[in-house]
């Protein structure tokens, strides 16, 4: 890959995740503090993101694979999203906020797959080259979350102002990305619109098991993204009731998870080759269980170290399942269905699984809340049990070994 291309892709990934990281982990705190939202309403808002993720693979599969250059689609979606975010800034009702954030997510979620597709189509060996590009997204998340934390605005509308401006910048920049023309030709059928070409991956038992596991494991993932920030904030408020909550710098503490993600993403290509996909996934699932238990029993006093370990485990939890899964999917798919294949696994993770998880996390949070006091131990043990079930499922039924063959081989 040329140095100029690497710089372009790295910049794209950095801006993409600045726009995402500015609001995603903080939206629950914003909705609770500024809009007076319930756990169910917060869960619905995160589910809106997942609804958009379900539509995104089909959108990308049609436009980016067949009719339009991916970088141009990327540009116009970001600019449209910026316009919708200007409306979001004016809203003070949680029910209206749901519809606004849904519209925004419909413009943002396709860009996640587009960023991956644009990157991988410039690569000869995605297994080795993609992590070094993707890591810029994680670095961006760390940077923007720390800015939010140091400014003490994690529960304020400014998080969406940040996202609006990053969307404008990325929208303009995308017009200058490497040309990424459609990879498919000929008339489009209903089956192709629904992603039929990529569904061929599910005929292989190993990938089917991975696909099912991806859906289920995203239920616990939704708990972390939705309630990680508010839970730790509550713990510090409980221990230090007279302190200014903005001084807790919860966003800065949460960013340690992305820092660990950078480290493990850089070594992932080596581990992927030496350990194989199954062992990597198993290690990641064990880490998920440990982190939820530590979140459940940690506190802001003598057991504060549990919070830090739970946060730092994010690198293993995320990279060993989701990033390795993207590489695994890319290796399984042939070049003609690469974009649809990435869209398929994106649907499984951030779409169906996160949709269910977002709603369930809201219900569970409300179920464990009485008179505005939440039993966070009960909330966190719920996803821990789900991960344990997925771990057993993978250990018994997933048997991918040796070189990963593509569906065309």
Tab-separated table of C-alpha atoms in Angstrom:
chain	number	residue	atom	x	y	z
A	1	UNK	CA	0.000	0.000	0.000
A	2	UNK	CA	1.301	3.454	-0.893
A	3	UNK	CA	2.143	5.805	1.952
A	4	UNK	CA	-0.278	8.422	0.654
A	5	UNK	CA	-3.094	5.860	0.605
A	6	UNK	CA	-2.255	4.742	4.143
A	7	UNK	CA	-2.402	8.344	5.354
A	8	UNK	CA	-5.767	8.876	3.673
A	9	UNK	CA	-7.284	5.707	5.123
A	10	UNK	CA	-5.864	6.418	8.576
A	11	UNK	CA	-7.308	9.937	8.537
A	12	UNK	CA	-10.682	8.607	7.422
A	13	UNK	CA	-10.720	6.059	10.242
A	14	UNK	CA	-9.654	8.691	12.781
A	15	UNK	CA	-12.443	11.102	11.817
A	16	UNK	CA	-14.987	8.279	11.646
A	17	UNK	CA	-14.382	7.230	15.223
A	18	UNK	CA	-14.109	10.783	16.551
A	19	UNK	CA	-17.636	11.330	15.267
A	20	UNK	CA	-18.816	8.063	16.821
A	21	UNK	CA	-16.949	8.224	20.119
A	22	UNK	CA	-18.041	11.769	20.938
A	23	UNK	CA	-21.606	10.686	21.713
A	24	UNK	CA	-22.091	6.926	21.760
A	25	UNK	CA	-20.830	5.987	25.226
A	26	UNK	CA	-22.147	9.194	26.759
A	27	UNK	CA	-25.664	9.219	25.293
A	28	UNK	CA	-27.147	7.318	28.250
A	29	UNK	CA	-25.772	9.894	30.703
A	30	UNK	CA	-26.999	12.753	28.504
A	31	UNK	CA	-30.495	11.308	28.195
A	32	UNK	CA	-30.734	10.637	31.929
A	33	UNK	CA	-29.330	13.985	33.058
A	34	UNK	CA	-30.733	16.366	30.435
A	35	UNK	CA	-33.857	14.660	29.088
A	36	UNK	CA	-35.007	12.812	32.231
A	37	UNK	CA	-35.163	9.526	30.313
A	38	UNK	CA	-35.951	6.153	31.898
A	39	UNK	CA	-33.849	3.043	31.388
A	40	UNK	CA	-36.364	1.831	28.820
A	41	UNK	CA	-36.159	5.091	26.858
A	42	UNK	CA	-32.368	4.969	26.918
A	43	UNK	CA	-32.483	1.372	25.711
A	44	UNK	CA	-34.793	2.375	22.871
A	45	UNK	CA	-32.394	5.135	21.788
A	46	UNK	CA	-29.518	2.663	21.600
A	47	UNK	CA	-31.844	0.236	19.815
A	48	UNK	CA	-32.394	2.961	17.199
A	49	UNK	CA	-28.714	2.667	16.365
A	50	UNK	CA	-29.162	-1.075	15.942
A	51	UNK	CA	-32.236	-0.667	13.747
A	52	UNK	CA	-30.111	1.456	11.441
A	53	UNK	CA	-27.339	-1.134	11.567
A	54	UNK	CA	-29.777	-3.789	10.360
A	55	UNK	CA	-30.598	-1.654	7.308
A	56	UNK	CA	-26.994	-0.629	6.664
A	57	UNK	CA	-25.642	-3.879	5.134
A	58	UNK	CA	-28.380	-3.907	2.490
A	59	UNK	CA	-27.797	-0.236	1.718
A	60	UNK	CA	-24.054	-0.776	1.369
A	61	UNK	CA	-24.545	-3.994	-0.572
A	62	UNK	CA	-26.628	-2.187	-3.172
A	63	UNK	CA	-24.910	1.190	-3.490
A	64	UNK	CA	-21.259	0.495	-2.640
A	65	UNK	CA	-21.106	-2.911	-4.311
A	66	UNK	CA	-23.013	-2.145	-7.498
A	67	UNK	CA	-24.001	1.397	-8.404
A	68	UNK	CA	-21.876	4.094	-6.762
A	69	UNK	CA	-18.307	4.595	-5.647
A	70	UNK	CA	-18.016	3.899	-1.935
A	71	UNK	CA	-16.103	7.091	-1.133
A	72	UNK	CA	-18.844	9.287	-2.654
A	73	UNK	CA	-21.564	7.486	-0.714
A	74	UNK	CA	-19.429	7.981	2.400
A	75	UNK	CA	-19.202	11.721	1.741
A	76	UNK	CA	-22.890	12.413	1.199
A	77	UNK	CA	-24.015	10.309	4.156
A	78	UNK	CA	-21.756	12.228	6.530
A	79	UNK	CA	-22.990	15.579	5.284
A	80	UNK	CA	-26.622	14.476	5.593
A	81	UNK	CA	-25.942	13.236	9.117
A	82	UNK	CA	-24.498	16.601	10.108
A	83	UNK	CA	-27.734	18.271	9.054
A	84	UNK	CA	-29.812	15.908	11.184
A	85	UNK	CA	-27.523	16.460	14.182
A	86	UNK	CA	-28.318	20.175	14.040
A	87	UNK	CA	-31.937	19.161	14.722
A	88	UNK	CA	-30.838	16.848	17.554
A	89	UNK	CA	-29.291	19.845	19.315
A	90	UNK	CA	-32.737	21.474	19.621
A	91	UNK	CA	-34.594	18.523	21.201
A	92	UNK	CA	-35.502	18.293	24.906
A	93	UNK	CA	-38.028	15.433	24.836
A	94	UNK	CA	-36.762	11.812	25.119
A	95	UNK	CA	-39.472	10.425	22.837
A	96	UNK	CA	-38.745	12.950	20.077
A	97	UNK	CA	-35.043	12.357	20.641
A	98	UNK	CA	-35.559	8.706	19.674
A	99	UNK	CA	-36.824	9.634	16.207
A	100	UNK	CA	-34.081	12.180	15.639
A	101	UNK	CA	-31.304	9.819	16.678
A	102	UNK	CA	-32.855	7.093	14.517
A	103	UNK	CA	-32.684	9.338	11.446
A	104	UNK	CA	-29.102	10.272	12.231
A	105	UNK	CA	-28.111	6.645	12.717
A	106	UNK	CA	-29.623	5.771	9.339
A	107	UNK	CA	-27.015	8.080	7.806
A	108	UNK	CA	-24.128	7.104	10.088
A	109	UNK	CA	-24.302	3.314	10.334
A	110	UNK	CA	-23.650	2.584	6.633
A	111	UNK	CA	-20.392	4.528	6.927
A	112	UNK	CA	-19.019	1.964	9.396
A	113	UNK	CA	-19.061	-0.772	6.771
A	114	UNK	CA	-18.039	1.676	4.056
A	115	UNK	CA	-14.921	2.676	5.992
A	116	UNK	CA	-13.945	-0.980	6.348
A	117	UNK	CA	-14.737	-1.746	2.703
A	118	UNK	CA	-12.845	1.289	1.368
A	119	UNK	CA	-9.843	0.278	3.464
A	120	UNK	CA	-9.806	-3.400	2.572
A	121	UNK	CA	-10.217	-2.809	-1.161
A	122	UNK	CA	-6.909	-0.940	-1.101
A	123	UNK	CA	-5.118	-3.839	0.624
A	124	UNK	CA	-3.409	-6.942	-0.694
A	125	UNK	CA	-3.279	-8.675	2.708
A	126	UNK	CA	-6.059	-7.413	4.974
A	127	UNK	CA	-5.041	-9.742	7.814
A	128	UNK	CA	-1.749	-7.894	8.208
A	129	UNK	CA	-2.652	-4.414	6.967
A	130	UNK	CA	-6.147	-3.736	8.311
A	131	UNK	CA	-5.359	-3.685	12.072
A	132	UNK	CA	-2.782	-0.916	11.599
A	133	UNK	CA	-5.450	1.215	9.878
A	134	UNK	CA	-8.284	0.286	12.224
A	135	UNK	CA	-6.187	1.173	15.268
A	136	UNK	CA	-6.461	4.844	14.272
A	137	UNK	CA	-10.178	4.564	14.971
A	138	UNK	CA	-9.462	3.405	18.494
A	139	UNK	CA	-6.931	6.185	19.023
A	140	UNK	CA	-9.555	8.671	17.826
A	141	UNK	CA	-12.084	7.278	20.299
A	142	UNK	CA	-9.543	7.740	23.123
A	143	UNK	CA	-8.776	11.310	22.084
A	144	UNK	CA	-12.375	12.503	21.788
A	145	UNK	CA	-13.590	10.727	24.932
A	146	UNK	CA	-10.757	12.277	26.940
A	147	UNK	CA	-11.615	15.704	25.561
A	148	UNK	CA	-15.214	15.164	26.651
A	149	UNK	CA	-14.030	13.959	30.060
A	150	UNK	CA	-11.598	16.804	30.714
A	151	UNK	CA	-14.246	19.327	29.677
A	152	UNK	CA	-16.787	17.622	31.958
A	153	UNK	CA	-19.481	17.628	29.261
A	154	UNK	CA	-20.273	13.899	29.064
A	155	UNK	CA	-23.864	14.583	30.084
A	156	UNK	CA	-24.388	17.687	27.946
A	157	UNK	CA	-25.569	18.380	24.404
A	158	UNK	CA	-22.087	19.473	23.303
A	159	UNK	CA	-21.266	15.806	22.610
A	160	UNK	CA	-23.579	15.995	19.596
A	161	UNK	CA	-22.050	19.308	18.517
A	162	UNK	CA	-18.680	17.568	18.368
A	163	UNK	CA	-20.185	14.812	16.234
A	164	UNK	CA	-21.828	17.296	13.882
A	165	UNK	CA	-18.541	19.064	13.122
A	166	UNK	CA	-16.596	15.828	12.695
A	167	UNK	CA	-19.281	14.638	10.258
A	168	UNK	CA	-18.908	17.792	8.179
A	169	UNK	CA	-15.125	17.440	8.049
A	170	UNK	CA	-15.272	13.743	7.171
A	171	UNK	CA	-17.955	14.372	4.563
A	172	UNK	CA	-15.775	16.834	2.693
A	173	UNK	CA	-12.630	14.728	3.157
A	174	UNK	CA	-14.321	11.602	1.769
A	175	UNK	CA	-14.549	13.128	-1.707
A	176	UNK	CA	-10.749	12.916	-1.819
A	177	UNK	CA	-10.404	9.300	-0.650
A	178	UNK	CA	-8.979	6.632	-2.999
A	179	UNK	CA	-11.440	5.711	-5.718
A	180	UNK	CA	-13.410	2.648	-4.662
A	181	UNK	CA	-15.621	1.678	-7.621
A	182	UNK	CA	-18.419	-0.897	-7.442
A	183	UNK	CA	-17.159	-4.482	-7.418
A	184	UNK	CA	-20.289	-6.121	-8.873
A	185	UNK	CA	-21.847	-5.813	-12.321
A	186	UNK	CA	-25.047	-6.760	-14.098
A	187	UNK	CA	-28.699	-6.512	-13.055
A	188	UNK	CA	-29.566	-6.653	-9.373
A	189	UNK	CA	-32.060	-9.240	-8.103
A	190	UNK	CA	-34.254	-9.190	-5.006
A	191	UNK	CA	-32.053	-11.869	-3.507
A	192	UNK	CA	-28.952	-9.767	-4.035
A	193	UNK	CA	-30.668	-6.738	-2.499
A	194	UNK	CA	-31.345	-8.854	0.598
A	195	UNK	CA	-27.704	-9.911	0.740
A	196	UNK	CA	-28.130	-13.388	-0.756
A	197	UNK	CA	-24.577	-13.438	-2.111
A	198	UNK	CA	-23.068	-13.045	1.361
A	199	UNK	CA	-25.492	-15.512	2.949
A	200	UNK	CA	-23.573	-18.313	1.225
A	201	UNK	CA	-21.099	-17.997	4.101
A	202	UNK	CA	-23.706	-19.435	6.458
A	203	UNK	CA	-23.651	-22.755	4.592
A	204	UNK	CA	-20.353	-23.508	6.314
A	205	UNK	CA	-20.926	-24.815	9.836
A	206	UNK	CA	-17.915	-23.036	11.327
A	207	UNK	CA	-19.038	-19.645	10.089
A	208	UNK	CA	-22.657	-20.290	11.061
A	209	UNK	CA	-21.580	-21.003	14.654
A	210	UNK	CA	-19.503	-17.834	14.665
A	211	UNK	CA	-22.419	-15.851	13.201
A	212	UNK	CA	-24.850	-17.062	15.873
A	213	UNK	CA	-22.321	-16.381	18.618
A	214	UNK	CA	-21.791	-12.875	17.265
A	215	UNK	CA	-25.485	-12.097	17.595
A	216	UNK	CA	-25.716	-13.399	21.153
A	217	UNK	CA	-22.495	-11.844	22.470
A	218	UNK	CA	-23.665	-8.416	21.355
A	219	UNK	CA	-26.418	-8.550	23.957
A	220	UNK	CA	-23.792	-8.229	26.732
A	221	UNK	CA	-21.888	-5.711	24.604
A	222	UNK	CA	-24.967	-3.478	24.660
A	223	UNK	CA	-24.923	-3.521	28.465
A	224	UNK	CA	-21.342	-2.232	28.488
A	225	UNK	CA	-21.863	0.563	25.973
A	226	UNK	CA	-25.199	1.653	27.445
A	227	UNK	CA	-24.565	1.503	31.179
A	228	UNK	CA	-20.794	1.450	31.724
A	229	UNK	CA	-20.512	5.219	32.099
A	230	UNK	CA	-23.629	5.781	34.275
A	231	UNK	CA	-22.810	2.783	36.496
A	232	UNK	CA	-19.317	3.993	37.336
A	233	UNK	CA	-20.608	7.544	37.780
A	234	UNK	CA	-23.196	6.263	40.281
A	235	UNK	CA	-20.499	4.353	42.165
A	236	UNK	CA	-18.454	7.515	42.657
A	237	UNK	CA	-21.504	9.583	43.587
A	238	UNK	CA	-22.414	6.943	46.203
A	239	UNK	CA	-18.918	7.027	47.725
A	240	UNK	CA	-18.415	10.798	47.392
A	241	UNK	CA	-21.913	12.358	47.578
A	242	UNK	CA	-20.646	15.903	48.219
A	243	UNK	CA	-18.188	15.989	45.307
A	244	UNK	CA	-18.792	17.578	41.898
A	245	UNK	CA	-19.637	14.670	39.508
A	246	UNK	CA	-17.702	16.318	36.677
A	247	UNK	CA	-14.578	15.866	38.778
A	248	UNK	CA	-14.852	12.080	38.642
A	249	UNK	CA	-13.620	12.128	35.018
A	250	UNK	CA	-15.504	8.921	34.242
A	251	UNK	CA	-15.040	9.374	30.493
A	252	UNK	CA	-11.279	9.527	30.995
A	253	UNK	CA	-11.340	6.305	33.008
A	254	UNK	CA	-13.479	4.606	30.365
A	255	UNK	CA	-10.983	5.600	27.668
A	256	UNK	CA	-8.445	3.247	29.254
A	257	UNK	CA	-10.456	0.479	27.608
A	258	UNK	CA	-9.725	1.879	24.181
A	259	UNK	CA	-6.056	2.276	25.129
A	260	UNK	CA	-5.867	-1.446	25.837
A	261	UNK	CA	-7.693	-2.030	22.550
A	262	UNK	CA	-4.847	-0.293	20.717
A	263	UNK	CA	-2.259	-2.589	22.296
A	264	UNK	CA	-4.108	-5.806	21.554
A	265	UNK	CA	-5.087	-4.704	18.057
A	266	UNK	CA	-1.437	-4.239	17.177
A	267	UNK	CA	-0.531	-7.764	18.310
A	268	UNK	CA	-3.729	-9.354	16.970
A	269	UNK	CA	-2.258	-10.323	13.552
A	270	UNK	CA	0.499	-12.316	15.268
A	271	UNK	CA	-1.883	-13.998	17.695
A	272	UNK	CA	-4.386	-14.687	14.902
A	273	UNK	CA	-1.792	-16.728	13.011
A	274	UNK	CA	-0.313	-18.513	16.031
A	275	UNK	CA	-3.445	-19.273	18.044
A	276	UNK	CA	-6.157	-19.538	15.403
A	277	UNK	CA	-9.606	-18.019	15.458
A	278	UNK	CA	-11.169	-20.423	17.993
A	279	UNK	CA	-8.619	-19.902	20.762
A	280	UNK	CA	-8.702	-16.153	20.250
A	281	UNK	CA	-12.495	-16.095	20.577
A	282	UNK	CA	-12.420	-18.254	23.718
A	283	UNK	CA	-9.885	-15.978	25.415
A	284	UNK	CA	-12.052	-12.994	24.526
A	285	UNK	CA	-15.183	-14.581	25.996
A	286	UNK	CA	-13.441	-15.463	29.262
A	287	UNK	CA	-12.330	-11.834	29.509
A	288	UNK	CA	-15.949	-10.719	29.054
A	289	UNK	CA	-17.082	-12.816	32.017
A	290	UNK	CA	-14.327	-11.475	34.266
A	291	UNK	CA	-15.070	-7.868	33.357
A	292	UNK	CA	-18.797	-8.120	34.097
A	293	UNK	CA	-18.154	-9.783	37.463
A	294	UNK	CA	-15.683	-7.036	38.350
A	295	UNK	CA	-18.122	-4.332	37.261
A	296	UNK	CA	-20.779	-5.961	39.414
A	297	UNK	CA	-18.746	-6.234	42.612
A	298	UNK	CA	-16.381	-3.254	42.265
A	299	UNK	CA	-16.838	0.088	44.010
A	300	UNK	CA	-15.217	3.519	44.145
A	301	UNK	CA	-13.453	2.783	47.452
A	302	UNK	CA	-11.388	-0.294	48.366
A	303	UNK	CA	-12.489	-2.234	45.276
A	304	UNK	CA	-11.904	0.537	42.762
A	305	UNK	CA	-9.202	-1.632	41.184
A	306	UNK	CA	-11.972	-3.927	39.918
A	307	UNK	CA	-13.351	-1.087	37.813
A	308	UNK	CA	-9.947	-0.403	36.304
A	309	UNK	CA	-9.327	-4.058	35.425
A	310	UNK	CA	-12.830	-4.395	33.968
A	311	UNK	CA	-12.212	-1.343	31.784
A	312	UNK	CA	-8.720	-2.434	30.726
A	313	UNK	CA	-10.067	-5.824	29.644
A	314	UNK	CA	-11.914	-4.072	26.829
A	315	UNK	CA	-8.989	-4.595	24.460
A	316	UNK	CA	-9.164	-8.365	24.779
A	317	UNK	CA	-12.960	-8.440	24.870
A	318	UNK	CA	-13.447	-6.362	21.735
A	319	UNK	CA	-10.432	-7.205	19.579
A	320	UNK	CA	-10.413	-10.943	20.216
A	321	UNK	CA	-14.034	-11.319	19.163
A	322	UNK	CA	-15.091	-8.464	16.907
A	323	UNK	CA	-11.926	-7.350	15.111
A	324	UNK	CA	-10.745	-10.937	14.649
A	325	UNK	CA	-14.256	-11.695	13.412
A	326	UNK	CA	-13.954	-9.004	10.738
A	327	UNK	CA	-10.667	-10.512	9.578
A	328	UNK	CA	-12.169	-14.006	9.679
A	329	UNK	CA	-15.128	-12.818	7.596
A	330	UNK	CA	-12.883	-11.068	5.084
A	331	UNK	CA	-10.838	-14.243	4.665
A	332	UNK	CA	-13.954	-16.356	4.225
A	333	UNK	CA	-15.522	-14.163	1.545
A	334	UNK	CA	-14.316	-13.825	-2.022
A	335	UNK	CA	-13.581	-10.400	-3.538
A	336	UNK	CA	-16.966	-10.095	-5.258
A	337	UNK	CA	-18.951	-10.282	-2.008
A	338	UNK	CA	-16.437	-8.695	0.345
A	339	UNK	CA	-18.560	-5.597	1.018
A	340	UNK	CA	-21.723	-7.630	1.560
A	341	UNK	CA	-19.853	-10.062	3.812
A	342	UNK	CA	-18.595	-7.250	6.023
A	343	UNK	CA	-22.126	-5.870	6.036
A	344	UNK	CA	-23.444	-9.274	7.047
A	345	UNK	CA	-21.254	-9.573	10.141
A	346	UNK	CA	-21.973	-5.936	10.969
A	347	UNK	CA	-25.681	-6.766	10.872
A	348	UNK	CA	-25.130	-9.741	13.161
A	349	UNK	CA	-23.157	-7.750	15.720
A	350	UNK	CA	-24.217	-4.110	15.835
A	351	UNK	CA	-27.600	-4.847	14.279
A	352	UNK	CA	-29.635	-7.784	15.548
A	353	UNK	CA	-27.625	-8.562	18.689
A	354	UNK	CA	-27.248	-4.966	19.822
A	355	UNK	CA	-30.925	-4.252	19.098
A	356	UNK	CA	-31.988	-7.034	21.431
A	357	UNK	CA	-29.288	-6.138	23.939
A	358	UNK	CA	-30.177	-2.436	24.006
A	359	UNK	CA	-33.813	-3.146	24.787
A	360	UNK	CA	-32.983	-5.856	27.320
A	361	UNK	CA	-30.377	-3.675	29.038
A	362	UNK	CA	-32.970	-0.935	29.502
A	363	UNK	CA	-35.502	-3.362	30.936
A	364	UNK	CA	-32.950	-4.955	33.254
A	365	UNK	CA	-31.733	-1.563	34.465
A	366	UNK	CA	-35.288	-0.463	35.280
A	367	UNK	CA	-35.994	-3.830	36.950
A	368	UNK	CA	-33.027	-3.334	39.279
A	369	UNK	CA	-33.866	0.325	39.994
A	370	UNK	CA	-36.027	1.317	42.959
A	371	UNK	CA	-36.677	4.941	43.928
A	372	UNK	CA	-33.923	6.110	41.547
A	373	UNK	CA	-31.314	3.794	43.121
A	374	UNK	CA	-29.941	1.036	40.855
A	375	UNK	CA	-28.579	-2.319	42.020
A	376	UNK	CA	-25.691	-2.432	39.558
A	377	UNK	CA	-24.483	-5.836	40.767
A	378	UNK	CA	-27.689	-7.403	39.520
A	379	UNK	CA	-27.506	-5.473	36.252
A	380	UNK	CA	-23.931	-6.641	35.490
A	381	UNK	CA	-24.354	-10.293	36.437
A	382	UNK	CA	-27.148	-10.660	33.879
A	383	UNK	CA	-24.844	-10.283	30.824
A	384	UNK	CA	-22.142	-12.352	32.561
A	385	UNK	CA	-24.454	-15.373	32.470
A	386	UNK	CA	-25.140	-14.806	28.764
A	387	UNK	CA	-21.420	-14.731	27.938
A	388	UNK	CA	-20.873	-17.938	29.908
A	389	UNK	CA	-23.505	-19.652	27.756
A	390	UNK	CA	-21.846	-18.399	24.545
A	391	UNK	CA	-18.461	-19.635	25.779
A	392	UNK	CA	-19.787	-23.155	26.272
A	393	UNK	CA	-21.506	-23.017	22.868
A	394	UNK	CA	-18.287	-22.001	21.073
A	395	UNK	CA	-16.107	-24.529	22.880
A	396	UNK	CA	-18.423	-27.385	21.898
A	397	UNK	CA	-19.527	-26.518	18.367
A	398	UNK	CA	-16.952	-24.197	16.726
A	399	UNK	CA	-14.223	-26.231	14.962
A	400	UNK	CA	-12.413	-23.946	12.503
A	401	UNK	CA	-8.848	-25.225	12.119
A	402	UNK	CA	-5.837	-24.429	9.956
A	403	UNK	CA	-5.970	-22.074	6.971
A	404	UNK	CA	-9.243	-20.265	6.479
A	405	UNK	CA	-10.542	-21.051	3.003
A	406	UNK	CA	-12.727	-18.629	1.077
A	407	UNK	CA	-16.162	-19.657	-0.105
A	408	UNK	CA	-14.828	-19.679	-3.677
A	409	UNK	CA	-12.102	-22.237	-2.952
